[in-house]
Amino acid sequence: MKRATLWRIGLLAAAVAGLEILCLAGAIDRLTMQPPHRMAVDLVRLLAGGALNAAILKTLGNAALAVVIAMVVGVAAAVALHRLPSFRRLLDPLFATYYAVPMFAFYPLLVVLFGLGDTPQIFIGAMLAVVAVIVNTLNGLDRIPKVLLKTARVNRLSPWETAVRITLPCAAPYILGAAKLAVAYALIGIIGAEFIMSTSGMGYEISYAYTNFDNATMYPLIILILAVSIAVNTLLARWERALMVRRGLA
Amino acid sequence: MSVPMKDGSIKRRPLKRGWTDTLLLVVLLLAVWQGLAWVIGAAELPSPFTTIAFTGRLLTSPSFWPHLLETAKAFGVALLLSVVIGLATGFLLGMNRFAGDLLEPVLVAVYSVPKITLYPILLLLFGLGIAAKVAFGTIHGVIPIALFTLAAVRNTRPVLLKTGRVMGLSTREMISGILLPAAMPEIFTGLRLGFSLTLIGTLLGEMFASQRGLGFMLMNAIGLHNVDVIMALTFLLVLFAGCASGFLLYLNRRFYQHV
């Protein structure tokens, strides 16, 4: 392992230990924060008890659905825009400013339109994710070597065969990069929406625990969400890197 | 990109085309909005015209301004903190290879995590009120600024650094004379991202456990089922964010990409 990695682990461990000492010594009172070891114990208790399984499944299921929608719509839109350069140029400023717009401002409107079910949450998650997918996929499509497309034409491949054998495999690292962003954005969108206003899910459980001063539930849930999203992001980043290295791009 | 003309003047053709494209895009978006309003029904989704008219009335009503000021104040302070802390962190980590290797992955991890889950902790630490919102906006904005600055400072061309060292520049002169100008284009991108994320963070903070601000108004309007207010506020926010981001993009192109 690299020296920086070891030091980083050490630093994080020291930070946790510092929190533990501050909490146990009473410098941080129990109403503000539990000592870290209690959070770990509570997390195990919550997971083993199974009371949160429904909320966890719901949030992760919705996030998966939002990612799938964003990937399908995003890749399809990117392929279409790649064929229509003038339309793409028209939409360029939209993509450039898209993430500047506070997407959660649309959540109240979506709640009014779709009701307070899963739909507005999935909608927000997919909405946040889809443009990252479009931009990344377009980037990948732009980088396909011309010679490969010419070869396809020489060999008289149909558009479908060209897509399956050349376009998509060539753009794969970029599409995977898009998937990585889509997962991060979908989780942010869905948990944020649940947190602001909803009736179930992990985000909702956190805000419910907060309003009830239930730190024994709140902190373990926060840790769980952070751990899940960091783990998923790291795994996808590793995979993306492996693909890039194999392609000689990194 | 600029096109040199025969008489030596420079014509910015792409920039001009950019304006008509933007205008076309705005017309297109308004048309889509109007179409959706027809399909869904004006009671659920008011048309652009109704919304703009209502926005005008909202802007002249005295009860609206305290909320706007509250949001503006929280956003302004959060943005200032984001920029100062972000630049400082970026320069520190960028100039020190080991510190950068140590902390960059931590920043990247925090960047991609749903930060809303951290908001209850901030509320417990700072209490209800403007401080928690400012803190929440700041943690959103500070990370992209720090990451972009870090990358830019680290990738400064070695020849520039060597020249600086040969000339015996002090650390302060090194930053102001070499690192900052060389890293400015990328830092600018980070600032643009930081601006948007700070706004998002501040509003998110207002949407939960808050009694004032535009975010609170939005959440309150859901309870009252006041679609006009929701639409007007969303419209104003999108307009502000879109214009600000567009302006920053324009500045970026104007200053740094016309080579």
mmCIF file of C-alpha atoms in Angstrom, chain A residues 1-248:
data_model
loop_
_atom_site.group_PDB
_atom_site.id
_atom_site.type_symbol
_atom_site.label_atom_id
_atom_site.label_comp_id
_atom_site.label_asym_id
_atom_site.label_seq_id
_atom_site.Cartn_x
_atom_site.Cartn_y
_atom_site.Cartn_z
ATOM 1 C CA MET A 1 0.000 0.000 0.000
ATOM 2 C CA LYS A 2 1.127 3.515 -0.712
ATOM 3 C CA ARG A 3 2.405 5.725 2.086
ATOM 4 C CA ALA A 4 -0.359 8.291 1.561
ATOM 5 C CA THR A 5 -3.037 5.581 1.819
ATOM 6 C CA LEU A 6 -1.641 4.338 5.125
ATOM 7 C CA TRP A 7 -1.442 7.863 6.473
ATOM 8 C CA ARG A 8 -4.991 8.548 5.312
ATOM 9 C CA ILE A 9 -6.303 5.499 7.172
ATOM 10 C CA GLY A 10 -4.334 6.581 10.211
ATOM 11 C CA LEU A 11 -5.727 10.098 10.000
ATOM 12 C CA LEU A 12 -9.319 8.882 9.741
ATOM 13 C CA ALA A 13 -8.786 6.484 12.650
ATOM 14 C CA ALA A 14 -7.327 9.339 14.698
ATOM 15 C CA ALA A 15 -10.332 11.532 13.854
ATOM 16 C CA VAL A 16 -12.747 8.806 14.994
ATOM 17 C CA ALA A 17 -10.719 8.235 18.157
ATOM 18 C CA GLY A 18 -10.708 11.978 18.816
ATOM 19 C CA LEU A 19 -14.492 12.127 18.483
ATOM 20 C CA GLU A 20 -14.791 9.134 20.803
ATOM 21 C CA ILE A 21 -12.680 10.843 23.460
ATOM 22 C CA LEU A 22 -14.527 14.158 23.124
ATOM 23 C CA CYS A 23 -17.885 12.390 23.439
ATOM 24 C CA LEU A 24 -16.879 10.213 26.368
ATOM 25 C CA ALA A 25 -15.315 13.182 28.162
ATOM 26 C CA GLY A 26 -18.570 15.080 27.719
ATOM 27 C CA ALA A 27 -17.151 17.890 25.579
ATOM 28 C CA ILE A 28 -19.769 16.939 22.969
ATOM 29 C CA ASP A 29 -23.043 16.230 24.739
ATOM 30 C CA ARG A 30 -25.116 13.147 23.969
ATOM 31 C CA LEU A 31 -27.940 15.157 22.426
ATOM 32 C CA THR A 32 -25.551 16.443 19.763
ATOM 33 C CA MET A 33 -23.577 13.334 18.971
ATOM 34 C CA GLN A 34 -23.200 9.781 20.189
ATOM 35 C CA PRO A 35 -19.720 8.379 20.722
ATOM 36 C CA PRO A 36 -18.647 6.533 17.531
ATOM 37 C CA HIS A 37 -18.591 3.102 19.183
ATOM 38 C CA ARG A 38 -22.258 3.523 20.136
ATOM 39 C CA MET A 39 -23.069 4.383 16.516
ATOM 40 C CA ALA A 40 -21.423 1.152 15.373
ATOM 41 C CA VAL A 41 -23.253 -0.897 18.011
ATOM 42 C CA ASP A 42 -26.565 0.775 17.125
ATOM 43 C CA LEU A 43 -25.981 0.194 13.412
ATOM 44 C CA VAL A 44 -25.451 -3.537 13.990
ATOM 45 C CA ARG A 45 -28.530 -3.645 16.234
ATOM 46 C CA LEU A 46 -30.678 -1.833 13.628
ATOM 47 C CA LEU A 47 -29.494 -4.016 10.756
ATOM 48 C CA ALA A 48 -29.892 -7.233 12.744
ATOM 49 C CA GLY A 49 -33.312 -6.181 14.045
ATOM 50 C CA GLY A 50 -34.558 -5.754 10.484
ATOM 51 C CA ALA A 51 -36.788 -2.777 11.332
ATOM 52 C CA LEU A 52 -35.174 -0.706 8.589
ATOM 53 C CA ASN A 53 -35.037 -3.359 5.882
ATOM 54 C CA ALA A 54 -38.132 -1.985 4.162
ATOM 55 C CA ALA A 55 -36.758 1.569 4.093
ATOM 56 C CA ILE A 56 -33.346 0.432 2.843
ATOM 57 C CA LEU A 57 -34.851 -1.757 0.135
ATOM 58 C CA LYS A 58 -37.195 1.016 -0.959
ATOM 59 C CA THR A 59 -34.472 3.642 -1.271
ATOM 60 C CA LEU A 60 -31.988 1.380 -3.029
ATOM 61 C CA GLY A 61 -34.721 -0.016 -5.294
ATOM 62 C CA ASN A 62 -35.852 3.467 -6.295
ATOM 63 C CA ALA A 63 -32.260 4.539 -6.848
ATOM 64 C CA ALA A 64 -31.661 1.495 -9.082
ATOM 65 C CA LEU A 65 -34.801 2.311 -11.058
ATOM 66 C CA ALA A 66 -33.744 5.944 -11.457
ATOM 67 C CA VAL A 67 -30.279 4.840 -12.631
ATOM 68 C CA VAL A 68 -31.785 2.448 -15.194
ATOM 69 C CA ILE A 69 -34.153 5.132 -16.512
ATOM 70 C CA ALA A 70 -31.358 7.710 -16.668
ATOM 71 C CA MET A 71 -29.007 5.274 -18.450
ATOM 72 C CA VAL A 72 -31.568 4.141 -21.041
ATOM 73 C CA VAL A 73 -32.907 7.638 -21.748
ATOM 74 C CA GLY A 74 -29.454 9.225 -21.535
ATOM 75 C CA VAL A 75 -27.639 6.808 -23.858
ATOM 76 C CA ALA A 76 -30.522 6.862 -26.353
ATOM 77 C CA ALA A 77 -30.610 10.673 -26.287
ATOM 78 C CA ALA A 78 -26.835 10.851 -26.687
ATOM 79 C CA VAL A 79 -26.878 8.533 -29.716
ATOM 80 C CA ALA A 80 -29.678 10.601 -31.257
ATOM 81 C CA LEU A 81 -27.925 13.925 -30.528
ATOM 82 C CA HIS A 82 -24.690 12.550 -31.972
ATOM 83 C CA ARG A 83 -26.534 12.029 -35.243
ATOM 84 C CA LEU A 84 -28.107 15.519 -35.148
ATOM 85 C CA PRO A 85 -25.217 17.968 -34.632
ATOM 86 C CA SER A 86 -27.306 21.102 -35.146
ATOM 87 C CA PHE A 87 -29.788 20.074 -32.463
ATOM 88 C CA ARG A 88 -26.901 19.144 -30.231
ATOM 89 C CA ARG A 89 -25.390 22.599 -30.635
ATOM 90 C CA LEU A 90 -28.762 24.085 -29.732
ATOM 91 C CA LEU A 91 -28.958 22.076 -26.502
ATOM 92 C CA ASP A 92 -25.318 22.666 -25.546
ATOM 93 C CA PRO A 93 -25.984 25.736 -23.339
ATOM 94 C CA LEU A 94 -28.739 23.770 -21.587
ATOM 95 C CA PHE A 95 -26.296 20.998 -20.688
ATOM 96 C CA ALA A 96 -23.669 23.534 -19.640
ATOM 97 C CA THR A 97 -25.982 25.244 -17.151
ATOM 98 C CA TYR A 98 -28.097 22.216 -16.179
ATOM 99 C CA TYR A 99 -26.285 21.416 -12.946
ATOM 100 C CA ALA A 100 -26.283 25.051 -11.916
ATOM 101 C CA VAL A 101 -30.044 24.865 -11.468
ATOM 102 C CA PRO A 102 -31.113 23.737 -8.000
ATOM 103 C CA MET A 103 -32.990 20.644 -9.145
ATOM 104 C CA PHE A 104 -34.631 20.174 -5.759
ATOM 105 C CA ALA A 105 -36.598 23.359 -6.417
ATOM 106 C CA PHE A 106 -38.636 21.212 -8.820
ATOM 107 C CA TYR A 107 -39.500 18.705 -6.102
ATOM 108 C CA PRO A 108 -42.518 20.627 -4.718
ATOM 109 C CA LEU A 109 -43.928 20.902 -8.234
ATOM 110 C CA LEU A 110 -43.394 17.178 -8.835
ATOM 111 C CA VAL A 111 -45.115 16.358 -5.558
ATOM 112 C CA VAL A 112 -48.110 18.411 -6.655
ATOM 113 C CA LEU A 113 -48.137 16.690 -10.053
ATOM 114 C CA PHE A 114 -47.499 13.072 -9.053
ATOM 115 C CA GLY A 115 -48.599 12.939 -5.417
ATOM 116 C CA LEU A 116 -46.411 12.034 -2.478
ATOM 117 C CA GLY A 117 -45.472 8.526 -3.648
ATOM 118 C CA ASP A 118 -42.265 7.084 -5.076
ATOM 119 C CA THR A 119 -42.762 8.747 -8.472
ATOM 120 C CA PRO A 120 -41.535 12.290 -7.711
ATOM 121 C CA GLN A 121 -38.474 10.877 -5.935
ATOM 122 C CA ILE A 122 -37.528 8.600 -8.829
ATOM 123 C CA PHE A 123 -38.223 11.501 -11.182
ATOM 124 C CA ILE A 124 -35.817 13.803 -9.304
ATOM 125 C CA GLY A 125 -33.148 11.072 -9.169
ATOM 126 C CA ALA A 126 -33.437 10.331 -12.889
ATOM 127 C CA MET A 127 -33.586 14.047 -13.758
ATOM 128 C CA LEU A 128 -30.374 14.717 -11.844
ATOM 129 C CA ALA A 129 -28.621 11.734 -13.411
ATOM 130 C CA VAL A 130 -29.729 11.871 -17.033
ATOM 131 C CA VAL A 131 -27.725 14.888 -18.232
ATOM 132 C CA ALA A 132 -24.475 13.523 -16.794
ATOM 133 C CA VAL A 133 -25.160 10.343 -18.789
ATOM 134 C CA ILE A 134 -25.880 12.294 -21.985
ATOM 135 C CA VAL A 135 -22.771 14.483 -21.702
ATOM 136 C CA ASN A 136 -20.444 11.589 -20.870
ATOM 137 C CA THR A 137 -21.828 9.314 -23.568
ATOM 138 C CA LEU A 138 -21.540 12.076 -26.173
ATOM 139 C CA ASN A 139 -17.961 12.557 -25.072
ATOM 140 C CA GLY A 140 -17.325 8.848 -25.606
ATOM 141 C CA LEU A 141 -19.039 8.819 -29.009
ATOM 142 C CA ASP A 142 -16.917 11.780 -30.119
ATOM 143 C CA ARG A 143 -13.775 9.793 -29.446
ATOM 144 C CA ILE A 144 -14.497 6.740 -31.581
ATOM 145 C CA PRO A 145 -11.668 6.492 -34.111
ATOM 146 C CA LYS A 146 -12.937 7.318 -37.621
ATOM 147 C CA VAL A 147 -11.099 4.332 -39.061
ATOM 148 C CA LEU A 148 -13.275 1.909 -37.110
ATOM 149 C CA LEU A 149 -16.463 3.458 -38.473
ATOM 150 C CA LYS A 150 -14.995 3.326 -41.978
ATOM 151 C CA THR A 151 -14.132 -0.340 -41.477
ATOM 152 C CA ALA A 152 -17.723 -0.934 -40.446
ATOM 153 C CA ARG A 153 -18.935 0.692 -43.641
ATOM 154 C CA VAL A 154 -16.462 -1.274 -45.766
ATOM 155 C CA ASN A 155 -17.748 -4.459 -44.171
ATOM 156 C CA ARG A 156 -21.324 -3.309 -44.740
ATOM 157 C CA LEU A 157 -22.415 -3.658 -41.139
ATOM 158 C CA SER A 158 -25.993 -2.640 -40.448
ATOM 159 C CA PRO A 159 -26.520 0.326 -38.068
ATOM 160 C CA TRP A 160 -27.484 -2.135 -35.324
ATOM 161 C CA GLU A 161 -24.355 -4.241 -35.840
ATOM 162 C CA THR A 162 -22.219 -1.104 -35.929
ATOM 163 C CA ALA A 163 -23.693 -0.027 -32.612
ATOM 164 C CA VAL A 164 -23.245 -3.412 -30.921
ATOM 165 C CA ARG A 165 -19.806 -4.260 -32.344
ATOM 166 C CA ILE A 166 -18.120 -0.895 -32.607
ATOM 167 C CA THR A 167 -19.844 2.174 -31.178
ATOM 168 C CA LEU A 168 -20.893 0.855 -27.784
ATOM 169 C CA PRO A 169 -17.749 -1.185 -26.967
ATOM 170 C CA CYS A 170 -15.616 1.771 -28.011
ATOM 171 C CA ALA A 171 -17.525 4.199 -25.852
ATOM 172 C CA ALA A 172 -17.810 1.675 -22.981
ATOM 173 C CA PRO A 173 -15.355 3.352 -20.581
ATOM 174 C CA TYR A 174 -17.169 6.652 -20.991
ATOM 175 C CA ILE A 175 -20.573 5.040 -20.598
ATOM 176 C CA LEU A 176 -19.332 3.380 -17.432
ATOM 177 C CA GLY A 177 -18.132 6.766 -16.235
ATOM 178 C CA ALA A 178 -21.645 7.984 -16.956
ATOM 179 C CA ALA A 179 -23.081 5.115 -14.896
ATOM 180 C CA LYS A 180 -20.832 6.050 -12.001
ATOM 181 C CA LEU A 181 -22.115 9.622 -12.048
ATOM 182 C CA ALA A 182 -25.690 8.395 -12.522
ATOM 183 C CA VAL A 183 -25.475 6.267 -9.380
ATOM 184 C CA ALA A 184 -24.087 9.158 -7.330
ATOM 185 C CA TYR A 185 -26.669 11.632 -8.648
ATOM 186 C CA ALA A 186 -29.589 9.221 -8.282
ATOM 187 C CA LEU A 187 -28.698 8.530 -4.654
ATOM 188 C CA ILE A 188 -28.316 12.257 -3.952
ATOM 189 C CA GLY A 189 -31.645 13.009 -5.631
ATOM 190 C CA ILE A 190 -33.647 10.249 -4.028
ATOM 191 C CA ILE A 191 -32.286 10.549 -0.508
ATOM 192 C CA GLY A 192 -32.581 14.329 -0.689
ATOM 193 C CA ALA A 193 -36.186 14.116 -1.849
ATOM 194 C CA GLU A 194 -37.037 11.575 0.856
ATOM 195 C CA PHE A 195 -35.395 13.810 3.393
ATOM 196 C CA ILE A 196 -37.278 16.961 2.389
ATOM 197 C CA MET A 197 -40.714 15.438 2.154
ATOM 198 C CA SER A 198 -41.876 11.829 1.905
ATOM 199 C CA THR A 199 -43.460 9.016 3.872
ATOM 200 C CA SER A 200 -40.783 6.300 3.787
ATOM 201 C CA GLY A 201 -37.208 5.471 2.805
ATOM 202 C CA MET A 202 -33.781 5.984 4.352
ATOM 203 C CA GLY A 203 -33.815 9.766 3.935
ATOM 204 C CA TYR A 204 -37.219 9.913 5.575
ATOM 205 C CA GLU A 205 -36.049 7.747 8.490
ATOM 206 C CA ILE A 206 -33.153 10.146 9.113
ATOM 207 C CA SER A 207 -35.351 13.224 9.139
ATOM 208 C CA TYR A 208 -37.935 11.378 11.317
ATOM 209 C CA ALA A 209 -35.220 10.386 13.790
ATOM 210 C CA TYR A 210 -33.922 13.965 13.777
ATOM 211 C CA THR A 211 -37.324 15.448 14.625
ATOM 212 C CA ASN A 212 -37.703 12.923 17.464
ATOM 213 C CA PHE A 213 -34.206 13.515 18.907
ATOM 214 C CA ASP A 214 -33.586 9.826 18.235
ATOM 215 C CA ASN A 215 -29.810 9.969 17.811
ATOM 216 C CA ALA A 216 -29.546 6.217 18.364
ATOM 217 C CA THR A 217 -31.271 5.742 14.998
ATOM 218 C CA MET A 218 -30.124 8.855 13.179
ATOM 219 C CA TYR A 219 -26.340 8.465 13.395
ATOM 220 C CA PRO A 220 -26.217 4.787 12.386
ATOM 221 C CA LEU A 221 -28.443 5.578 9.386
ATOM 222 C CA ILE A 222 -26.222 8.478 8.322
ATOM 223 C CA ILE A 223 -23.191 6.205 8.553
ATOM 224 C CA LEU A 224 -24.991 3.490 6.602
ATOM 225 C CA ILE A 225 -25.909 5.862 3.747
ATOM 226 C CA LEU A 226 -22.411 7.331 3.599
ATOM 227 C CA ALA A 227 -20.850 3.857 3.638
ATOM 228 C CA VAL A 228 -23.166 2.513 0.933
ATOM 229 C CA SER A 229 -22.651 5.443 -1.414
ATOM 230 C CA ILE A 230 -18.887 5.580 -0.909
ATOM 231 C CA ALA A 231 -18.630 1.810 -1.460
ATOM 232 C CA VAL A 232 -20.698 1.895 -4.655
ATOM 233 C CA ASN A 233 -18.794 4.901 -6.010
ATOM 234 C CA THR A 234 -15.415 3.352 -5.232
ATOM 235 C CA LEU A 235 -16.314 0.031 -6.867
ATOM 236 C CA LEU A 236 -17.542 1.718 -10.045
ATOM 237 C CA ALA A 237 -14.485 3.993 -10.118
ATOM 238 C CA ARG A 238 -12.187 0.954 -9.841
ATOM 239 C CA TRP A 239 -13.967 -0.805 -12.674
ATOM 240 C CA GLU A 240 -13.894 2.323 -14.844
ATOM 241 C CA ARG A 241 -10.170 2.682 -14.195
ATOM 242 C CA ALA A 242 -9.531 -0.950 -15.107
ATOM 243 C CA LEU A 243 -11.376 -0.452 -18.414
ATOM 244 C CA MET A 244 -9.464 2.765 -19.109
ATOM 245 C CA VAL A 245 -6.127 1.098 -18.379
ATOM 246 C CA ARG A 246 -6.959 -1.801 -20.703
ATOM 247 C CA ARG A 247 -7.827 0.733 -23.390
ATOM 248 C CA GLY A 248 -4.561 2.559 -22.751
#
